[in-house]
Coordinates of C-alpha atoms and ligand atoms in Angstrom, one line a residue:
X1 CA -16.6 -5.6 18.2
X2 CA -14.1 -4.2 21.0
X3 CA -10.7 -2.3 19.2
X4 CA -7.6 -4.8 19.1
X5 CA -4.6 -4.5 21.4
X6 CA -2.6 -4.9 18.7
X7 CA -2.7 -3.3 14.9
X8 CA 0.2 -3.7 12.2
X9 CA 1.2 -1.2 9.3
X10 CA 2.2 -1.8 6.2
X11 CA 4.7 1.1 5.4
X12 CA 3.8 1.7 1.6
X13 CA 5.1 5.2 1.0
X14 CA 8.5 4.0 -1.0
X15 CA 6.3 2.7 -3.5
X16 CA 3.0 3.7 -3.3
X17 CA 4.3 7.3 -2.5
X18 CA 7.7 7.5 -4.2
X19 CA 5.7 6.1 -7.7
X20 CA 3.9 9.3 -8.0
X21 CA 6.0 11.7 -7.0
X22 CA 7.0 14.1 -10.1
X23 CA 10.1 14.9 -8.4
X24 CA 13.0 12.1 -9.4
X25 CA 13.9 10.1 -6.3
X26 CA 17.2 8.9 -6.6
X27 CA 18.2 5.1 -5.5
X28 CA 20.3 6.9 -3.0
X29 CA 17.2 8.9 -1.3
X30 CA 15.0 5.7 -1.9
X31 CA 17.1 3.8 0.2
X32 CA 17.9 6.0 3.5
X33 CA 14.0 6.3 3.5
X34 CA 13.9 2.7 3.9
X35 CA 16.7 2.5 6.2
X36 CA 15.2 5.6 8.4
X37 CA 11.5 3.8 8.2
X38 CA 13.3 0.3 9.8
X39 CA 15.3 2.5 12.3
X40 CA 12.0 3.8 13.7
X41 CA 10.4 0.4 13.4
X42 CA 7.9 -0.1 10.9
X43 CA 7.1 -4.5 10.7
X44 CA 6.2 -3.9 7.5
X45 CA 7.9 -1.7 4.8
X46 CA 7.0 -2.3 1.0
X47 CA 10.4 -1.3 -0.6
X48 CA 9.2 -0.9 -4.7
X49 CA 7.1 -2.4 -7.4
X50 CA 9.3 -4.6 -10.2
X51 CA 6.3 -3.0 -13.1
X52 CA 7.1 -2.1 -16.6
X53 CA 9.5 1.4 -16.4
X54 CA 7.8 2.4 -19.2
X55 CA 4.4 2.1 -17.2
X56 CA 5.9 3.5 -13.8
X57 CA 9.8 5.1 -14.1
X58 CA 9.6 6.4 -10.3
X59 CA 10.2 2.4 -9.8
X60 CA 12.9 2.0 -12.4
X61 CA 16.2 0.9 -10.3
X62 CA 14.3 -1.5 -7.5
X63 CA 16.8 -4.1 -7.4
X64 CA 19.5 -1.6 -6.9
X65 CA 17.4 0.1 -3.7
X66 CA 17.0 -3.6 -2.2
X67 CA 20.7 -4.4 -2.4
X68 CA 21.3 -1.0 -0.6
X69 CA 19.2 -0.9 2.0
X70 CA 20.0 -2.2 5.8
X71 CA 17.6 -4.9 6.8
X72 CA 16.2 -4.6 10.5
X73 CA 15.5 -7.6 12.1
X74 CA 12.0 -6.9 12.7
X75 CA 11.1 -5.6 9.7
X76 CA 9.8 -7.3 6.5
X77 CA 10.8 -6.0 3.3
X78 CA 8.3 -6.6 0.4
X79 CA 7.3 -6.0 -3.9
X80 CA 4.7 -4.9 -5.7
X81 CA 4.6 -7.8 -8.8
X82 CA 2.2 -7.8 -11.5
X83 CA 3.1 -10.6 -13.6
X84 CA 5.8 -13.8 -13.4
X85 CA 8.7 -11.0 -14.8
X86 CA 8.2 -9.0 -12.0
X87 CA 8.3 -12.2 -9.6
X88 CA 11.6 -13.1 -10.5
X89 CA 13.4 -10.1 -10.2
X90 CA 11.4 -9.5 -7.1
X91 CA 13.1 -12.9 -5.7
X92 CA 16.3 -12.2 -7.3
X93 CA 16.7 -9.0 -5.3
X94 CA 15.5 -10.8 -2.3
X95 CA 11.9 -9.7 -1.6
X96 CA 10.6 -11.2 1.7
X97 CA 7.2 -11.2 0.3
X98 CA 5.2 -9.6 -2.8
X99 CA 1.8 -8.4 -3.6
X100 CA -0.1 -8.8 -7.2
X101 CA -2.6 -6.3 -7.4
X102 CA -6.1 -6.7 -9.1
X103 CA -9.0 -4.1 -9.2
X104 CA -12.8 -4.3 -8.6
X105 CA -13.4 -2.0 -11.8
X106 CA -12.6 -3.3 -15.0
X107 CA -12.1 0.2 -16.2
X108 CA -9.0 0.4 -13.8
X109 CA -8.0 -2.5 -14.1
X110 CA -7.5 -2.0 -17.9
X111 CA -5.9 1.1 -17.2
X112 CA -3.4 0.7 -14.4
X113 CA -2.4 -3.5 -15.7
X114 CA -3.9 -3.1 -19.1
X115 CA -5.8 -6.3 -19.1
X116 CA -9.5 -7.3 -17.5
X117 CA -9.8 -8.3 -14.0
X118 CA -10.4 -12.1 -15.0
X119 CA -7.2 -11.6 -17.2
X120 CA -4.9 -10.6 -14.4
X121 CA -6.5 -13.3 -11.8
X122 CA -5.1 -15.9 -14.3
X123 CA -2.0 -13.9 -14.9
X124 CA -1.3 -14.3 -10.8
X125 CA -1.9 -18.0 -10.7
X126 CA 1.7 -18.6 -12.2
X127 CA 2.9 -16.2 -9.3
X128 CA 1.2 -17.7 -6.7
X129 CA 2.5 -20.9 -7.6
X130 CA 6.2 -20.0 -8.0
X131 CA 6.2 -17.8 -4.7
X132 CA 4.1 -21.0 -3.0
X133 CA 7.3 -23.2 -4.2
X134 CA 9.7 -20.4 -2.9
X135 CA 8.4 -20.0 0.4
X136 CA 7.3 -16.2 0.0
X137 CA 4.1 -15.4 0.7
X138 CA 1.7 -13.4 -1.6
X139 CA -0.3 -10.4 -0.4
X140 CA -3.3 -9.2 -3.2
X141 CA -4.6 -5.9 -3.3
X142 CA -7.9 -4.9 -4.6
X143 CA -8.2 -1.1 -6.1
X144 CA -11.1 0.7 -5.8
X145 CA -13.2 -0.7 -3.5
X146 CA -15.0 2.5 -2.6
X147 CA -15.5 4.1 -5.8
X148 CA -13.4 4.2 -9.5
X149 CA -11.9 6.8 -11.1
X150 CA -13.7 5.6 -14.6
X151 CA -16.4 3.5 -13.9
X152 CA -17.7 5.5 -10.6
X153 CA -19.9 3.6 -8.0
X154 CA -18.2 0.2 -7.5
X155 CA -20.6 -2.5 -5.7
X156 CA -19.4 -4.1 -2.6
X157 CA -20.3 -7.6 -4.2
X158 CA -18.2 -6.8 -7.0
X159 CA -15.0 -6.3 -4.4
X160 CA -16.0 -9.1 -2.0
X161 CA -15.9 -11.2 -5.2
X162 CA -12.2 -10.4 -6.3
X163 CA -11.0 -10.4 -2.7
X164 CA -12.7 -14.2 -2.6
X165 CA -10.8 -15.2 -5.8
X166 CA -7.4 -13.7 -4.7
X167 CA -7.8 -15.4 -0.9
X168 CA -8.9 -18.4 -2.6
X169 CA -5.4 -18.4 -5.0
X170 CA -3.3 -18.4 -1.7
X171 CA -2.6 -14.8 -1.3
X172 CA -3.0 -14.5 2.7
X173 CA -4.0 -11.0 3.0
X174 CA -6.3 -9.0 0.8
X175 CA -5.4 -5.2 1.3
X176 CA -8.8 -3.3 0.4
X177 CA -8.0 -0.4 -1.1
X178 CA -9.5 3.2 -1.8
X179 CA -7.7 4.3 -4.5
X180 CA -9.6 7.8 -4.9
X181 CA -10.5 8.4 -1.4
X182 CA -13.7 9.1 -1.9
X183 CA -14.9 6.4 0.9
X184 CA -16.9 7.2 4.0
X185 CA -16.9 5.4 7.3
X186 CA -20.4 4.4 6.1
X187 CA -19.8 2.7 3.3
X188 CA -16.4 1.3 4.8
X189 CA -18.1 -0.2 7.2
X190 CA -20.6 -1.8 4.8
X191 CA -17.6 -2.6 2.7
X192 CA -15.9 -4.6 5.3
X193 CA -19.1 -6.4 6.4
X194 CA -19.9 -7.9 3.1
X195 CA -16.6 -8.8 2.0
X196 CA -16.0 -10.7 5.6
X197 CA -18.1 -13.0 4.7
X198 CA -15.8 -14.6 2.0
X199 CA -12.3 -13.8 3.6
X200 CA -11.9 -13.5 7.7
X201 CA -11.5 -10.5 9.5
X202 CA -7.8 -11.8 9.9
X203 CA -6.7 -11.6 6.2
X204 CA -8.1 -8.2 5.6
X205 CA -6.1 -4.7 5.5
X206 CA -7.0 -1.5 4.5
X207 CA -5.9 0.8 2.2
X208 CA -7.1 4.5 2.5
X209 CA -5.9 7.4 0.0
X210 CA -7.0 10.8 2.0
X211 CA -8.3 12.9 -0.9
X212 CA -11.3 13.8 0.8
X213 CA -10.1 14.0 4.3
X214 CA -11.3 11.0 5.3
X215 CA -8.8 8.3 5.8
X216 CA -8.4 7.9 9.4
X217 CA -12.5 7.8 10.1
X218 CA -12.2 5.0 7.7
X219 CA -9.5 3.3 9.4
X220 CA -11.3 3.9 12.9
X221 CA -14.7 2.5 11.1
X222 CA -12.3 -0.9 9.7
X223 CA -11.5 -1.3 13.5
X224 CA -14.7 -1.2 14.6
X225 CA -15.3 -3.8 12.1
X226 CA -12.8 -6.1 13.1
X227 CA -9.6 -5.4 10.7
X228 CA -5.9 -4.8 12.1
X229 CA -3.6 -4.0 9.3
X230 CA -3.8 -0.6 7.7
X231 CA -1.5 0.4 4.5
X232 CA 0.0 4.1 5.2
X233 CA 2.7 6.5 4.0
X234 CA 5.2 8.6 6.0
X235 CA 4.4 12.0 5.3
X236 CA 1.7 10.9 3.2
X237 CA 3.7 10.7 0.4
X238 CA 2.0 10.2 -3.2
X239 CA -0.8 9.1 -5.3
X240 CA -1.8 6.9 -8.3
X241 CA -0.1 7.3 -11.3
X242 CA -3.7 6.0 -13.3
X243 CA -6.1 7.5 -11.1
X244 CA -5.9 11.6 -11.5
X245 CA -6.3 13.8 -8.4
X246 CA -5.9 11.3 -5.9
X247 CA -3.4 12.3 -3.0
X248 CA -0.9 10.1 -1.2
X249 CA -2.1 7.7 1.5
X250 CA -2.8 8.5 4.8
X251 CA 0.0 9.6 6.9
X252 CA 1.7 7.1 9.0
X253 CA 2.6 9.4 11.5
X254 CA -1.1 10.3 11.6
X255 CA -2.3 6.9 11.9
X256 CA 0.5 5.6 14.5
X257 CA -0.8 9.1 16.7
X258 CA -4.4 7.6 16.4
X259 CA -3.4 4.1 17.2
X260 CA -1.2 5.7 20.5
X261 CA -4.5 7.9 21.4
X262 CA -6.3 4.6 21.6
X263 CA -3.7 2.6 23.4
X264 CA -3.8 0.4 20.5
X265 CA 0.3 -1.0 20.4
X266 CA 2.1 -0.8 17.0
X267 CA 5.5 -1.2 18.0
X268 CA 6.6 2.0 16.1
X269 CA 8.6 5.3 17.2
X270 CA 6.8 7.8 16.5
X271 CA 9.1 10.8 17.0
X272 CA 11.8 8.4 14.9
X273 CA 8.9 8.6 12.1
X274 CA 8.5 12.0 12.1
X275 CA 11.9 12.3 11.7
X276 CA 11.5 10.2 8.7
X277 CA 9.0 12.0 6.9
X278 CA 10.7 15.3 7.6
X279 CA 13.8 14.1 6.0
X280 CA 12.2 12.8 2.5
X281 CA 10.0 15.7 2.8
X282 CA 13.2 17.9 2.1
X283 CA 14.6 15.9 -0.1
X284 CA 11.4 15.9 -2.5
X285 CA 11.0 19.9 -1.6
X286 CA 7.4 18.9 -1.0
X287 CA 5.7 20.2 2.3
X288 CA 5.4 17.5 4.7
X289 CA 1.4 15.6 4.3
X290 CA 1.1 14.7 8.0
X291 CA -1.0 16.9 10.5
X292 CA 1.1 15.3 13.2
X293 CA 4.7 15.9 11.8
X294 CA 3.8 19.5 11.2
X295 CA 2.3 19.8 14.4
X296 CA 5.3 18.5 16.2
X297 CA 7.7 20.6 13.9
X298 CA 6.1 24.1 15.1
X299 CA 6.6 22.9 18.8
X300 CA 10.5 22.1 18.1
X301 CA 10.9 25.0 16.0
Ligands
HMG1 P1 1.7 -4.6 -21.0 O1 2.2 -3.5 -21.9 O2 0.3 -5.1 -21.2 O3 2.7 -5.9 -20.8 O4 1.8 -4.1 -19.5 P2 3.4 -6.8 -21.8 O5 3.5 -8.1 -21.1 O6 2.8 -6.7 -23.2 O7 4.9 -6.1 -21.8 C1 5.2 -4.8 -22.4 C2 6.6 -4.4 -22.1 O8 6.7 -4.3 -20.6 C3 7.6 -5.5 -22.5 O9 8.8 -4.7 -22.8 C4 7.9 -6.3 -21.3 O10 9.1 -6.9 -21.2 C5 7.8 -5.2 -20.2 P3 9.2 -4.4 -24.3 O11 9.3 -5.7 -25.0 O12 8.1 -3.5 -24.8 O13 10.5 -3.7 -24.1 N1 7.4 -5.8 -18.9 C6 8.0 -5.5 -17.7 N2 9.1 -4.8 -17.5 C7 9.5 -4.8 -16.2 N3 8.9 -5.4 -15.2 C8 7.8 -6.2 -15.4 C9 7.3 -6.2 -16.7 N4 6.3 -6.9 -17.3 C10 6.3 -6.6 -18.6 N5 7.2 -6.8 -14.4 C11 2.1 -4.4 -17.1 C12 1.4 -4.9 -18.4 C13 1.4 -5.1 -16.0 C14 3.5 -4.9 -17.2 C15 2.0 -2.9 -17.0 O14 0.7 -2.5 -17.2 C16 2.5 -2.4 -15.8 O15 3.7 -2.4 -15.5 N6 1.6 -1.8 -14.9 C17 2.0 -1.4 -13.6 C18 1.2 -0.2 -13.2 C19 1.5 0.2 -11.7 O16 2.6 -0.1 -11.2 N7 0.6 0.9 -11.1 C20 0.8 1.4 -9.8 C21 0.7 0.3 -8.7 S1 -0.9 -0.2 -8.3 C22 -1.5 0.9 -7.1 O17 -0.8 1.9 -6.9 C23 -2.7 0.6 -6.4 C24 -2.4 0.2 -4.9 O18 -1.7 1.1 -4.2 C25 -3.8 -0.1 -4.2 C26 -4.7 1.1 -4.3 O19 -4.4 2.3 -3.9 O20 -5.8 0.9 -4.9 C27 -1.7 -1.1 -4.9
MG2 MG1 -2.5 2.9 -3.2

């Protein structure tokens, strides 16, 4: 399969990142992060989750970062919602779009949503259907598609199977994601083949943690297979709050500097990005995660 012309990211480091961080984030630092990731034009920036606080406090305070926040034109600001609760304060504080999240392990599942997979499948249907009647549409992850922190190997059936269920409950793109990072491009590849043949290459995304360095040969192995929407976090902020030991996502900055390399258009600023990452870098005292940024920081400084 030839690369695409085109690829879009899904900017997930204000939640994804931010929910993991041990370092408090105010809703003040939450929301210039947003504000500096629209500046340097990410399409698609996934603001916060609307979870239990007593599950996740990094998230407490989401309504109050999406009535902050400026709203760039060509950006889409969207939720993490796990249940109808979450929906509604999602819509109340004007989420463009959400995401319910389901696993392919039961033992994650149970620990990170604290019910079974088939549980939480019929806990999105009420979601679906409210967001369906609100206009908003749904995206569904799928955690640990390469490999669980508490069950271990995961098989690829097992993923292509949730990923078939959540397509088939109307969520429109099913975001693949290795939660530990313990994928290869081997398997990732193998991953993306089986599960393509229950939901097109168009409705995929993938979601790479870089724990074992191996994030962007993943995301190059997903293009060879066909997929064009990648999940990443400035500065590679982050982790998983229920799985232990894994890092932040890939950096965006890293990923946007692969995606230029290959002439592959994302319609982001990099050196706006950088700046991004730099500046939430300082404020959570935390050295910045991307190769790139700290790259182009020793040639400025
Ligand atoms: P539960 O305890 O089973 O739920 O948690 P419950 O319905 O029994 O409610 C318990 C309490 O939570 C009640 O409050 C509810 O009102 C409250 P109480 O009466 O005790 O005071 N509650 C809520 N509060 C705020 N917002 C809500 C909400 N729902 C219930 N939406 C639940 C079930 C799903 C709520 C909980 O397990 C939870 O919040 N889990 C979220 C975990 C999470 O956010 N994990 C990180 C995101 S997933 C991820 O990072 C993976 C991803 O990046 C992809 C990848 O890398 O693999 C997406
Ligand atoms: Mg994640």
């Amino acid at each position: 399969m030839s690369l695409p012309a085109k690829v879009k990211l899904v900017e997930v480091g204000p939640r994804d990142g931010l929910q993991n961080e041990s370092h408090p984030v105010s809703s003040a630092d939450r929301i210039r992060l947003i504000n500096d990731l629209g500046a340097a034009g990410l399409p698609v920036i996934e603001v916060g989750s609307f979870v239990s606080p007593k599950w996740v406090p990094q998230m407490a305070g989401s309504e109050q970062v999406f009535a902050g926040i400026n709203r760039y034109a060509g950006s889409t600001y969207t939720a993490l919602t796990p249940n109808m609760k979450g929906f509604e304060q999602a819509l109340t504080a004007g989420a463009q779009e959400v995401a319910v999240f389901a696993a392919a392990s039961e033992g994650f599942s149970q620990k990170n949503i604290n019910c079974s997979i088939s549980e939480s499948l019929q806990r999105f249907e009420p979601v679906l259907a409210a967001a369906a009647q609100a206009g908003i549409r749904v995206r569904g992850y799928v955690s640990c598609v390469l490999g669980c922190p508490y069950d271990g190997d995961v098989p690829a059936s097992q993923v292509a199977a949730v990923a078939r269920e959540l397509y088939a409950m109307g969520c429109y793109e099913i975001s693949l994601g290795d939660t530990i990072g313990t994928g290869t491009p081997g398997a990732t590849r193998q991953l993306i083949a089986r599960v393509s043949d229950v939901v097109p290459h168009a409705a995929l995304a993938g979601h790479f943690h870089d724990t074992y360095g191996q994030a962007l040969a993943n995301i190059y192995a997903s293009l060879l297979e066909g997929v064009q929407v990648f999940d990443s976090s400035v500065a590679g902020l982050g982790g998983c709050p229920y799985a232990k030991g894994a890092t932040g996502n890939v950096a965006s900055e890293d990923v946007v500097y692969l995606l230029n390399g290959l002439g592959i258009d994302t319609g982001i600023d990099l050196g706006s990005l950088i700046e991004a990452g730099n500046r939430i870098s300082e404020t959570l005292e935390r050295p910045n995660g991307s190769r790139v940024a700290r790259a182009k920081n020793k040639q400025h400084a």
